[in-house]
PDB file of N, CA and C in Angstrom:
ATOM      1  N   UNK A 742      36.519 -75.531  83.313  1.00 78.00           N
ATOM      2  CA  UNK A 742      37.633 -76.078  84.063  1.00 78.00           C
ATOM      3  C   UNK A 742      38.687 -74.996  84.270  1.00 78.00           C
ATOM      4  N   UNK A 743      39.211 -74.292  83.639  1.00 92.00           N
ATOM      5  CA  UNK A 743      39.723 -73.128  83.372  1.00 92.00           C
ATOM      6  C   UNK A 743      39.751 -72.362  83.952  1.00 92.00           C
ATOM      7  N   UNK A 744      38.454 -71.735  84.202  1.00 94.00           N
ATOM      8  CA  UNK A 744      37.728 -71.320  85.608  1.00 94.00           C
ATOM      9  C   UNK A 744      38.617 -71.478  87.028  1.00 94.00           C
ATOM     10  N   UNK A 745      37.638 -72.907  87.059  1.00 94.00           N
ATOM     11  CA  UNK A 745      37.641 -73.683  88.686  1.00 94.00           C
ATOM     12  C   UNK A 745      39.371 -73.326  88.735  1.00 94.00           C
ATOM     13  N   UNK A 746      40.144 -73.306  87.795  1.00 96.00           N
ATOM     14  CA  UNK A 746      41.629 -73.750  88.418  1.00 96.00           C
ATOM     15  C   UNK A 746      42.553 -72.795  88.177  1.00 96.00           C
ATOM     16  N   UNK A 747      41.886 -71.735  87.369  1.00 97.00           N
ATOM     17  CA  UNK A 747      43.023 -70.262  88.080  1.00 97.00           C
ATOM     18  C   UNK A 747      42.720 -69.473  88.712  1.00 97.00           C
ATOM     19  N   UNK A 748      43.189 -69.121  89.589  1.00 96.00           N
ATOM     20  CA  UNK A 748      43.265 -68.710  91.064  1.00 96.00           C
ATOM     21  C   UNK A 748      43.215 -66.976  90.976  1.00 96.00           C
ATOM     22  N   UNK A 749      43.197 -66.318  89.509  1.00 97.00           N
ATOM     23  CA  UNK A 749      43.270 -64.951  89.709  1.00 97.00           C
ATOM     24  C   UNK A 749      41.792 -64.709  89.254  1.00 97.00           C
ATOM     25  N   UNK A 750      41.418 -65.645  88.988  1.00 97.00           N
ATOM     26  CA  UNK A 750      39.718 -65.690  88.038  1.00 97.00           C
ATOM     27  C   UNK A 750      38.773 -65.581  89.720  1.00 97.00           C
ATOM     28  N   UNK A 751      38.407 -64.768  90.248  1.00 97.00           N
ATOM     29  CA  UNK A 751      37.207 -64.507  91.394  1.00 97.00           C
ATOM     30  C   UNK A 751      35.962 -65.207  91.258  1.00 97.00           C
ATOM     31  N   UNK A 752      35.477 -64.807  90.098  1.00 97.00           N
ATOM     32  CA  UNK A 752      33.709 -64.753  89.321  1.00 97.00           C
ATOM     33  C   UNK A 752      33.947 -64.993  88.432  1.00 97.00           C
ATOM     34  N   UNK A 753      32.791 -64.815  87.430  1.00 97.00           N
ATOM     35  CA  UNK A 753      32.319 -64.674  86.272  1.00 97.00           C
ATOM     36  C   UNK A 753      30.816 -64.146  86.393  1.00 97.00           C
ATOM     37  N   UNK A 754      31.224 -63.100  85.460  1.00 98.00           N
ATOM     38  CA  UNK A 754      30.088 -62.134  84.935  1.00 98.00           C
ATOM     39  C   UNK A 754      29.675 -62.303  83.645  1.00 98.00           C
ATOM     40  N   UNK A 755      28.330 -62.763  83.835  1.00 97.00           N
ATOM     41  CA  UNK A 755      27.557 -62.846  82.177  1.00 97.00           C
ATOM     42  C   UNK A 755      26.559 -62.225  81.782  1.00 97.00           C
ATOM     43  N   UNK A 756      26.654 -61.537  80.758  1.00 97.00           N
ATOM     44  CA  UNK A 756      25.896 -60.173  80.631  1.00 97.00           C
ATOM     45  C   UNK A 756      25.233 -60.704  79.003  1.00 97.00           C
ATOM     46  N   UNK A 757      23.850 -61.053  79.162  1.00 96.00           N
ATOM     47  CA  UNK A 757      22.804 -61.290  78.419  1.00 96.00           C
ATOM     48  C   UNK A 757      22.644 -60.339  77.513  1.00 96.00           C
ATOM     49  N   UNK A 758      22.195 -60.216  76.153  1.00 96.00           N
ATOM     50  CA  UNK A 758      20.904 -59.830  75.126  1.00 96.00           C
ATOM     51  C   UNK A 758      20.843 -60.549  73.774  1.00 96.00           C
ATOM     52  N   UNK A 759      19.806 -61.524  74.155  1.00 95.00           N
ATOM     53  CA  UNK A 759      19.724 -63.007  73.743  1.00 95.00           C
ATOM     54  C   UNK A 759      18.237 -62.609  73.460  1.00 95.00           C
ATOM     55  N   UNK A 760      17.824 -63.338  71.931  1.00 92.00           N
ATOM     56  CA  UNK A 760      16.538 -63.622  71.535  1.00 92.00           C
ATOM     57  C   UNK A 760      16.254 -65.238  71.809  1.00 92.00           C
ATOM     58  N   UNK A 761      17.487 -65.967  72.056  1.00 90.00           N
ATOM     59  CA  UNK A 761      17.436 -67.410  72.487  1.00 90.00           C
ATOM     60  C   UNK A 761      18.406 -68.027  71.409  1.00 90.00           C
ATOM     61  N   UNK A 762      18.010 -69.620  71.385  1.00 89.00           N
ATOM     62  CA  UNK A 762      19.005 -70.403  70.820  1.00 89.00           C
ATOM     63  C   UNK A 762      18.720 -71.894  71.117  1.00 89.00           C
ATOM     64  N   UNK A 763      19.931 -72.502  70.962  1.00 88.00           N
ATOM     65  CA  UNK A 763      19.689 -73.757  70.956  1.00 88.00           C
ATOM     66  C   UNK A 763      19.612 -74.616  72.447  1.00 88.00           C
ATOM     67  N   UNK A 764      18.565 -75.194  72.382  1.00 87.00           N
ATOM     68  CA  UNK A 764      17.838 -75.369  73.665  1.00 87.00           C
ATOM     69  C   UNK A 764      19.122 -76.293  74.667  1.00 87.00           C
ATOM     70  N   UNK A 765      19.294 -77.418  73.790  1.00 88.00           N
ATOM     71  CA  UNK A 765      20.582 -78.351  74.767  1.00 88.00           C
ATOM     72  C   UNK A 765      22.438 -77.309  74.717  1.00 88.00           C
ATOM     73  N   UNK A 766      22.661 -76.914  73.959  1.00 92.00           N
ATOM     74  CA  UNK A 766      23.549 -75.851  74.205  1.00 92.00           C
ATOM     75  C   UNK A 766      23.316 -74.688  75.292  1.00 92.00           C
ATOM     76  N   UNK A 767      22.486 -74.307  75.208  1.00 93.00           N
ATOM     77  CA  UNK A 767      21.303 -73.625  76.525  1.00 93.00           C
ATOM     78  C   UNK A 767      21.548 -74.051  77.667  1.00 93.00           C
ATOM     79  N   UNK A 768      21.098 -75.308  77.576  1.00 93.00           N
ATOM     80  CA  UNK A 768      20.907 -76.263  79.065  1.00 93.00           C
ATOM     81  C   UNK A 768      22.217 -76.091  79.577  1.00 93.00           C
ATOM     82  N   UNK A 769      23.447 -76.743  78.720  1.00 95.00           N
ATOM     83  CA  UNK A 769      24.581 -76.740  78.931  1.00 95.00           C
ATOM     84  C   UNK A 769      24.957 -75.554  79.609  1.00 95.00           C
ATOM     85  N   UNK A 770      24.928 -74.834  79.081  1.00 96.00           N
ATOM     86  CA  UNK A 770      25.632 -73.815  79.449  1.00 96.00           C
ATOM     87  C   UNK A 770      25.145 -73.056  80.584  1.00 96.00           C
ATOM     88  N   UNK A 771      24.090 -73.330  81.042  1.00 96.00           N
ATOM     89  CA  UNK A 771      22.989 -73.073  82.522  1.00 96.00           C
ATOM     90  C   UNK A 771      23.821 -73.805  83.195  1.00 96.00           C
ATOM     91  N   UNK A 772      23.875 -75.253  82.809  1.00 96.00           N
ATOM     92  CA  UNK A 772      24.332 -76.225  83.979  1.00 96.00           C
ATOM     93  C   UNK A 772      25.359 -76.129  84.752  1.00 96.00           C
ATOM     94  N   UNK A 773      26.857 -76.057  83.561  1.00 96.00           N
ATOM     95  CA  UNK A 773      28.205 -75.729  84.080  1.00 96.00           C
ATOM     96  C   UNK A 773      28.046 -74.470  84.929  1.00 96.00           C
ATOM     97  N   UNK A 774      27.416 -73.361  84.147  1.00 97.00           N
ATOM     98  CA  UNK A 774      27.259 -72.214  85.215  1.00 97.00           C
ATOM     99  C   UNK A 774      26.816 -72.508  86.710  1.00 97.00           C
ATOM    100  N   UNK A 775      25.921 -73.122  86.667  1.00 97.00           N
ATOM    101  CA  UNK A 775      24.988 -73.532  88.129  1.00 97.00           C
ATOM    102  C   UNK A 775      26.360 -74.499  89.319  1.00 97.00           C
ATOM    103  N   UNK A 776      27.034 -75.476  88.680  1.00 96.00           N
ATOM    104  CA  UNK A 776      27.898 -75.925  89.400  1.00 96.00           C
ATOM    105  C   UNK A 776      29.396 -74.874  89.586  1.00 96.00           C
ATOM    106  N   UNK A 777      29.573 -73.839  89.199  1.00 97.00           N
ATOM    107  CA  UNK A 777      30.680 -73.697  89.237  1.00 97.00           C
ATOM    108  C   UNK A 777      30.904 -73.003  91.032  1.00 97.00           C
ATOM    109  N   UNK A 778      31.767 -73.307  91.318  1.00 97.00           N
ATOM    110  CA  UNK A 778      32.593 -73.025  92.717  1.00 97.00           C
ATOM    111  C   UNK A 778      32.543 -71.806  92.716  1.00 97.00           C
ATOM    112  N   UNK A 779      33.037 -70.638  92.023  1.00 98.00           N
ATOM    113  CA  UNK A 779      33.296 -69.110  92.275  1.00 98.00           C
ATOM    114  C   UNK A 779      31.976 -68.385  92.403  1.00 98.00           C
ATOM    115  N   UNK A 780      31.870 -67.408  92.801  1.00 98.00           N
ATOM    116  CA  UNK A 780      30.191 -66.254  92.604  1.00 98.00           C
ATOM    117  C   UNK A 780      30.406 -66.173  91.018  1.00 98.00           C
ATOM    118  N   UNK A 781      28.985 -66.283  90.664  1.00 98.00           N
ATOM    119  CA  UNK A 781      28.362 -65.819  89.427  1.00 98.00           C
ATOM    120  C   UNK A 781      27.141 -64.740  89.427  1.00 98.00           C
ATOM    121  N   UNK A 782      27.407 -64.083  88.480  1.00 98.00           N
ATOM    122  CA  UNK A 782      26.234 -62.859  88.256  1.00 98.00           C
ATOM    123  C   UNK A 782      26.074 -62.919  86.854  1.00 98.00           C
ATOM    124  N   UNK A 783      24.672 -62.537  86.798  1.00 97.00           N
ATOM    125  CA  UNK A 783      23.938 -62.535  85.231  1.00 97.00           C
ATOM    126  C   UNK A 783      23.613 -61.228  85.262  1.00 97.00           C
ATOM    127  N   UNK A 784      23.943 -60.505  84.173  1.00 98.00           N
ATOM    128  CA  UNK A 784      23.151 -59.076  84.141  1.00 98.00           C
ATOM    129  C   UNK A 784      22.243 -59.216  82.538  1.00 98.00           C
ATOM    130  N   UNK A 785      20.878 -58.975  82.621  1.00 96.00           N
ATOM    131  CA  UNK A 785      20.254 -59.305  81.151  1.00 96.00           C
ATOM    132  C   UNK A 785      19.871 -57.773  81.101  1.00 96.00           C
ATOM    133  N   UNK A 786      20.498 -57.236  79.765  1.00 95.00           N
ATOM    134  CA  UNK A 786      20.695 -56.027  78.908  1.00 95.00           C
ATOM    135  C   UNK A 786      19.733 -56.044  77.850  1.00 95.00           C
ATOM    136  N   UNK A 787      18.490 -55.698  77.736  1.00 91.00           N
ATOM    137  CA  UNK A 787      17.589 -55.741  76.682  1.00 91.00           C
ATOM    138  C   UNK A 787      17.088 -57.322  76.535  1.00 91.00           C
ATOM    139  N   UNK A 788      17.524 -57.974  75.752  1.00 92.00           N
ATOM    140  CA  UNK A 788      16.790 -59.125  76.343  1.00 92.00           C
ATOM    141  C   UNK A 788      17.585 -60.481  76.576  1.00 92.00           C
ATOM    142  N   UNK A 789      16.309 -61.413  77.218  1.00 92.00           N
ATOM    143  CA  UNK A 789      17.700 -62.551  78.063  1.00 92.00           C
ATOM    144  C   UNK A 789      15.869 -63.799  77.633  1.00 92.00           C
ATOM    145  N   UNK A 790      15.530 -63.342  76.680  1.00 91.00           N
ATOM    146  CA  UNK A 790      14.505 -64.497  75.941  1.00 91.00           C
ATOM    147  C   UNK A 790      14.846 -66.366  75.406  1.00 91.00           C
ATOM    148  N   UNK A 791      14.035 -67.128  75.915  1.00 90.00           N
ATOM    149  CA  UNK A 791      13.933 -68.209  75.348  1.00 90.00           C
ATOM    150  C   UNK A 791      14.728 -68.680  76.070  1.00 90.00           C
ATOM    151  N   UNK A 792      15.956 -69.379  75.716  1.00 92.00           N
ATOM    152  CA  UNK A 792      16.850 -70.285  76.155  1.00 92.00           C
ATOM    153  C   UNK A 792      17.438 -69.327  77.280  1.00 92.00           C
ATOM    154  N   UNK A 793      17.376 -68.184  76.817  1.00 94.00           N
ATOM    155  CA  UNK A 793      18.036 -67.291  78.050  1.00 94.00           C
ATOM    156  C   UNK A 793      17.754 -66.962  79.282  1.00 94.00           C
ATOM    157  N   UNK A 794      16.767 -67.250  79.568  1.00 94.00           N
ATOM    158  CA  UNK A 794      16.208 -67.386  80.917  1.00 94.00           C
ATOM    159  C   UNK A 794      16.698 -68.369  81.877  1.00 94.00           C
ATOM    160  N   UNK A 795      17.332 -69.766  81.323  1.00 95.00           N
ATOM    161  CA  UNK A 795      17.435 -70.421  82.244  1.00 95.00           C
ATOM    162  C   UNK A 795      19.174 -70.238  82.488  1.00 95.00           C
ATOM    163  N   UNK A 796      19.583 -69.215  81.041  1.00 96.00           N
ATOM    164  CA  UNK A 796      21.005 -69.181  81.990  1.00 96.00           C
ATOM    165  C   UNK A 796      21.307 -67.839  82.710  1.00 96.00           C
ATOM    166  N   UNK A 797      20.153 -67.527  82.316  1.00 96.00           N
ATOM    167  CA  UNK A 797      20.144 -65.827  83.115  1.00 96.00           C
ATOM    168  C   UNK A 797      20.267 -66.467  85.296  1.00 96.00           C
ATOM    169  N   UNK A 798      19.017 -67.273  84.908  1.00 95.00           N
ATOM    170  CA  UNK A 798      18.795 -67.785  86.220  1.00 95.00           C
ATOM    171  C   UNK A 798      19.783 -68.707  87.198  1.00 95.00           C
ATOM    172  N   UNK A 799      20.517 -69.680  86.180  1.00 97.00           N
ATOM    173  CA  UNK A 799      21.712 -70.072  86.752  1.00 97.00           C
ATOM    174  C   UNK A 799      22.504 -70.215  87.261  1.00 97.00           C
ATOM    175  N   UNK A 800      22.927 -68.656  87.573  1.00 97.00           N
ATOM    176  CA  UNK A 800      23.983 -67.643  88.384  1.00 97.00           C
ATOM    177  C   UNK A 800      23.707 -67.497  89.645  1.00 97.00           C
ATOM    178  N   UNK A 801      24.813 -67.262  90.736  1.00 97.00           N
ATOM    179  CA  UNK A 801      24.250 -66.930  92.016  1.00 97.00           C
ATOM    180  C   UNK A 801      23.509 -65.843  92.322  1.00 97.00           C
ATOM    181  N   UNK A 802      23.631 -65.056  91.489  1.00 96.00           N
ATOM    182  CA  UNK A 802      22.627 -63.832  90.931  1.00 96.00           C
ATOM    183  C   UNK A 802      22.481 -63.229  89.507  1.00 96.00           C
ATOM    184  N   UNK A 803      21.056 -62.934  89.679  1.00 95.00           N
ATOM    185  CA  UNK A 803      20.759 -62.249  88.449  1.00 95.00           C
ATOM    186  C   UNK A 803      20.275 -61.204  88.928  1.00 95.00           C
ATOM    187  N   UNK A 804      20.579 -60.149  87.886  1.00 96.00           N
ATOM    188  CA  UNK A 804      19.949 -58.785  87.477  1.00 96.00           C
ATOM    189  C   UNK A 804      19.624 -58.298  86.134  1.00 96.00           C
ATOM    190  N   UNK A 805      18.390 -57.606  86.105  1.00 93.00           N
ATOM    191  CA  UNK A 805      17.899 -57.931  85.239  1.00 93.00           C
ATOM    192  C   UNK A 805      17.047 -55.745  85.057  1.00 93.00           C
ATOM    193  N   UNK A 806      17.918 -55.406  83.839  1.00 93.00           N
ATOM    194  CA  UNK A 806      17.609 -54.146  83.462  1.00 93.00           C
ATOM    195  C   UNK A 806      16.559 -53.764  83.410  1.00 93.00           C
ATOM    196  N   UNK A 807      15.904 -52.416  84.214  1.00 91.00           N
ATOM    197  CA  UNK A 807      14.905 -52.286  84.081  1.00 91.00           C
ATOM    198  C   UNK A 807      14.012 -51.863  82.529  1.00 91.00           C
ATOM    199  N   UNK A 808      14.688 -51.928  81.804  1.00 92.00           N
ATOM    200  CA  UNK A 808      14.228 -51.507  80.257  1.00 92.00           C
ATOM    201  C   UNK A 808      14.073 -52.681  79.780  1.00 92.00           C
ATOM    202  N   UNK A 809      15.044 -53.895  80.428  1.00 92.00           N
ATOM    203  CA  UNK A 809      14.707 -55.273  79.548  1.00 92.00           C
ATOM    204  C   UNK A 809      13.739 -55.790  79.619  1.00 92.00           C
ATOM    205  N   UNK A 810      13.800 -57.198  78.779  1.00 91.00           N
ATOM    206  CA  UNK A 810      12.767 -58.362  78.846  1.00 91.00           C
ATOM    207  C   UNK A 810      12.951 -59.539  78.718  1.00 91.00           C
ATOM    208  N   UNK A 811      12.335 -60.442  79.165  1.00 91.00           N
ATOM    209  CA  UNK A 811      12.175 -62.057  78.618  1.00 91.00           C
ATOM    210  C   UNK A 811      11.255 -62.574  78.375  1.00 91.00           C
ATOM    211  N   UNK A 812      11.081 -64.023  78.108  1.00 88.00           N
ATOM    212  CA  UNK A 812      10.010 -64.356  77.389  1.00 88.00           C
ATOM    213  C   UNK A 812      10.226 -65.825  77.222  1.00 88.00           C
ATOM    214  N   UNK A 813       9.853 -66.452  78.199  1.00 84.00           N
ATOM    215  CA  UNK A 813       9.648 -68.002  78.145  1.00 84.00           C
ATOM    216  C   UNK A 813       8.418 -68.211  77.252  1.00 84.00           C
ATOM    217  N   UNK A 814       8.583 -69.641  76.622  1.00 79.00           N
ATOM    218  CA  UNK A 814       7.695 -69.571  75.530  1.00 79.00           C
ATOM    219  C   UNK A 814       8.289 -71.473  75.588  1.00 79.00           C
ATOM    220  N   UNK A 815       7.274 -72.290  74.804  1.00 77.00           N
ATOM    221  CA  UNK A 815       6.957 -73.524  74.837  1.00 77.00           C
ATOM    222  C   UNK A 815       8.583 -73.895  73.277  1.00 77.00           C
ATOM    223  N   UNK A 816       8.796 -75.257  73.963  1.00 74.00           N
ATOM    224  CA  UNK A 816      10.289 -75.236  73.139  1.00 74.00           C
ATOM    225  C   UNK A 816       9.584 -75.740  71.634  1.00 74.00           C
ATOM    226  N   UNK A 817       9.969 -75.426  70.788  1.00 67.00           N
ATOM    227  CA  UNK A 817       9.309 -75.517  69.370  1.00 67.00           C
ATOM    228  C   UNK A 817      10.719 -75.869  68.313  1.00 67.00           C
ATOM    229  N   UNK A 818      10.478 -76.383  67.306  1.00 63.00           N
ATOM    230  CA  UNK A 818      10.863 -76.798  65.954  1.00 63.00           C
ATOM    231  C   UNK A 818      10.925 -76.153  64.864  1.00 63.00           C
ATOM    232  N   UNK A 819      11.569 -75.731  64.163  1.00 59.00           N
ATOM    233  CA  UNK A 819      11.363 -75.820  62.717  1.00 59.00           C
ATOM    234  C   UNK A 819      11.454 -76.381  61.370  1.00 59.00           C
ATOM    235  N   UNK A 820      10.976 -75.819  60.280  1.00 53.00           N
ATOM    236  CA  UNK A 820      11.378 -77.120  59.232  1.00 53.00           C
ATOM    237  C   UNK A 820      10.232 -78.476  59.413  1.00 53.00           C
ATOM    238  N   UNK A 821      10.403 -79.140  58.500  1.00 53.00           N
ATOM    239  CA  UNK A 821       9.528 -80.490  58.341  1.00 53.00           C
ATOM    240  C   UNK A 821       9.842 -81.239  59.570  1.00 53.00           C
ATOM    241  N   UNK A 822       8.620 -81.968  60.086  1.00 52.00           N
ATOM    242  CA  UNK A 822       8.942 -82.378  60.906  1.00 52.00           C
ATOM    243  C   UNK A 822       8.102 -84.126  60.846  1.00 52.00           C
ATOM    244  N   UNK A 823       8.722 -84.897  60.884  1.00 56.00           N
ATOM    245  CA  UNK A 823       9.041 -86.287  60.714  1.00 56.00           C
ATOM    246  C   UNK A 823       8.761 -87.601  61.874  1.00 56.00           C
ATOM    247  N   UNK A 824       7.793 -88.587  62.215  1.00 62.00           N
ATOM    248  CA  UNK A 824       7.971 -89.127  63.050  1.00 62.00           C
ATOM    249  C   UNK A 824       7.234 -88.236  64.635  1.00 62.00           C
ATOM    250  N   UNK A 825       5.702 -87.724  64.424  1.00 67.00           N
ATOM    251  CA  UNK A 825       5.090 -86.845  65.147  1.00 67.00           C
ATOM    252  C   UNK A 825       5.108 -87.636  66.338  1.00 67.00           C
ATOM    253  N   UNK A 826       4.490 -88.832  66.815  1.00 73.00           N
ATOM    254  CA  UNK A 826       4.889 -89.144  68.400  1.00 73.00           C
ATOM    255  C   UNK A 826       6.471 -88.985  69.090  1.00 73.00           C
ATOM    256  N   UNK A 827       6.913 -89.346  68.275  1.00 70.00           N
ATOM    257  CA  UNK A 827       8.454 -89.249  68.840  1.00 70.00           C
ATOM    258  C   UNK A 827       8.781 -87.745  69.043  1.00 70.00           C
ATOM    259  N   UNK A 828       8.812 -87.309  68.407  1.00 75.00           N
ATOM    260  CA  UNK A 828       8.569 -85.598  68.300  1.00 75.00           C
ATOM    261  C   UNK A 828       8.105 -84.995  69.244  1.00 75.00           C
ATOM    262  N   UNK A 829       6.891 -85.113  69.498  1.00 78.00           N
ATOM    263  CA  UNK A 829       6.302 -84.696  70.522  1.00 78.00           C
ATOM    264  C   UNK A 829       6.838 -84.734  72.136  1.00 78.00           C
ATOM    265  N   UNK A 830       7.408 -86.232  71.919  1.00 81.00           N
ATOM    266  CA  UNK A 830       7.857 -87.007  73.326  1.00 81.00           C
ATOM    267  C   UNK A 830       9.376 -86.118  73.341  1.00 81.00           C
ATOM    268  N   UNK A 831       9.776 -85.817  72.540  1.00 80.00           N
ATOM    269  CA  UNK A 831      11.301 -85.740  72.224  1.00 80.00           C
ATOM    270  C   UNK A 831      10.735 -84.082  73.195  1.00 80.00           C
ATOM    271  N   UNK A 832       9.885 -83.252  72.487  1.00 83.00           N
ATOM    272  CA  UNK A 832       9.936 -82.062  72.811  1.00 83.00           C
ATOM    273  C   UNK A 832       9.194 -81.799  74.257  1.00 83.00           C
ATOM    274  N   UNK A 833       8.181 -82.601  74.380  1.00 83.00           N
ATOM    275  CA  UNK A 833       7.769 -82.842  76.029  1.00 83.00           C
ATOM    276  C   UNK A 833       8.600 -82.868  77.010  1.00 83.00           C
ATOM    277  N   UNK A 834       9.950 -83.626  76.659  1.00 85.00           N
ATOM    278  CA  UNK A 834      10.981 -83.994  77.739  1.00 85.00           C
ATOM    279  C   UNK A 834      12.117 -82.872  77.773  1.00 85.00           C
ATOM    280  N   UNK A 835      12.251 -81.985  76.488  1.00 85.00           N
ATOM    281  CA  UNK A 835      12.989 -80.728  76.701  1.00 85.00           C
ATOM    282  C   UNK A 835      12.003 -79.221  77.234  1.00 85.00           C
ATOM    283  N   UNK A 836      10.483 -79.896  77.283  1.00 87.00           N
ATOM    284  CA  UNK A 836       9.928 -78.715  78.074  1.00 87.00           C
ATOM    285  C   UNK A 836      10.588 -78.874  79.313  1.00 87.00           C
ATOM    286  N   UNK A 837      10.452 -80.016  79.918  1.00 89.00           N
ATOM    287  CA  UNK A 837       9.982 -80.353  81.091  1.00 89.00           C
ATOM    288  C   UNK A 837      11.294 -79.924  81.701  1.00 89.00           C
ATOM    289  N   UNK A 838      12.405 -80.093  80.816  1.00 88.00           N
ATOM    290  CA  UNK A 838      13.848 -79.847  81.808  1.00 88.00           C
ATOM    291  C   UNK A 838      14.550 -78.721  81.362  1.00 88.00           C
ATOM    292  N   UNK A 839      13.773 -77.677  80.430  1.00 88.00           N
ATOM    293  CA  UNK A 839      14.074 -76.432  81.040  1.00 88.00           C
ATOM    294  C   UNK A 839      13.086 -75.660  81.801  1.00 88.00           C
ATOM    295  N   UNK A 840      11.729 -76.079  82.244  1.00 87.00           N
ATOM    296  CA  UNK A 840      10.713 -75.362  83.147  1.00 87.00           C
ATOM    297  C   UNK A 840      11.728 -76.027  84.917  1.00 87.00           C
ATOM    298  N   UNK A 841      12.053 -76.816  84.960  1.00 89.00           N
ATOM    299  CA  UNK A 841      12.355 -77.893  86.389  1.00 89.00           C
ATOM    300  C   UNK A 841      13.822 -77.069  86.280  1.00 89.00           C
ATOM    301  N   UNK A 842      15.004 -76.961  85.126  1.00 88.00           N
ATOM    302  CA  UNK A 842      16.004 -76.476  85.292  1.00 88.00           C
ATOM    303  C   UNK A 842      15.581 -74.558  86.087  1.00 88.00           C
ATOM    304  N   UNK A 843      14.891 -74.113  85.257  1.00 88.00           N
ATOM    305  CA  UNK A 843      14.256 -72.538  85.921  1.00 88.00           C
ATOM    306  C   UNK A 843      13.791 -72.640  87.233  1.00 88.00           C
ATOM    307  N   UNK A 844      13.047 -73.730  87.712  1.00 87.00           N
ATOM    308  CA  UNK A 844      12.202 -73.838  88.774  1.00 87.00           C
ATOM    309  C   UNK A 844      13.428 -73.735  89.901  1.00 87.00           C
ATOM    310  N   UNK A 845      14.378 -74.577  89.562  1.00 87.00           N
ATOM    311  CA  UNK A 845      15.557 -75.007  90.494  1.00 87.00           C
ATOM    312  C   UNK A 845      16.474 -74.041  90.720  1.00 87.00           C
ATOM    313  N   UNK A 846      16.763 -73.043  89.993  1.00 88.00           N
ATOM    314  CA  UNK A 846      17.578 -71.929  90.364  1.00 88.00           C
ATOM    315  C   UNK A 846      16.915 -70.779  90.256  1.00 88.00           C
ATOM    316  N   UNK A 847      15.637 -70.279  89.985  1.00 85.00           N
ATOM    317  CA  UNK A 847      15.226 -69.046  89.661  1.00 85.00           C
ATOM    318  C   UNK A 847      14.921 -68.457  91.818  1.00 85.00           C
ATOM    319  N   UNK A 848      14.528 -69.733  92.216  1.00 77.00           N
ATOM    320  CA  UNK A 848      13.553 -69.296  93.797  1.00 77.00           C
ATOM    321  C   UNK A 848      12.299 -68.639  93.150  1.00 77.00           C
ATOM    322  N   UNK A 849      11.622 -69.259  92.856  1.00 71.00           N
ATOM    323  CA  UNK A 849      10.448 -68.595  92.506  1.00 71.00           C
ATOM    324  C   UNK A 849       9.512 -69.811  92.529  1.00 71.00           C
ATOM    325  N   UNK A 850       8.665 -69.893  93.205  1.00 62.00           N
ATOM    326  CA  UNK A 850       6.972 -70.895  93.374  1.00 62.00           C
ATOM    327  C   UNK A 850       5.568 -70.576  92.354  1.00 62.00           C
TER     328      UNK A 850
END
């Protein structure tokens, strides 16, 4: 909000090197990026892995170092894990909406 409503703020520049993180904090933070009103640019610096891909992609542009990397990879758990159908369903539905969140801003088929 902060953003959207001072007037000396142009952009925002977000400059990646991320092994990843937490997947709905992730999302979040893709999302607000994706709606915001001003130009956005992503620059990923070594790496922009896991959760970072979809906020690398987010931006009205990304760039992406030629030395770096990423690394989409299936969303996973750790620790005991409790209640395996639900689980499964729980983690099926956070594949699905960060592959559809990437699909939607990356331009890529």
């Amino acid at each position: 909000v902060a953003i959207e409503q001072n007037p000396n703020i142009e952009g925002v520049l977000i400059i990646l090197n991320t092994v990843g993180g937490d997947v709905e904090a992730g999302l979040a933070i893709s999302e607000m990026l994706s709606t915001l009103s001003k130009p956005t640019v992503s620059m990923v610096l070594g790496g922009g892995h896991s959760i970072g891909v979809p906020i690398a992609v987010s931006c009205d542009y990304s760039f992406i170092a030629e030395t770096a990397t990423m690394t989409i990879h299936p969303v996973r758990l750790t620790g005991l894990v409790i209640g395996v159908p639900q689980t499964f369903e729980y983690l099926d539905k956070m594949q699905e909406r960060v592959v559809n969140f990437v699909i939607r801003h990356s331009n890529i088929s």
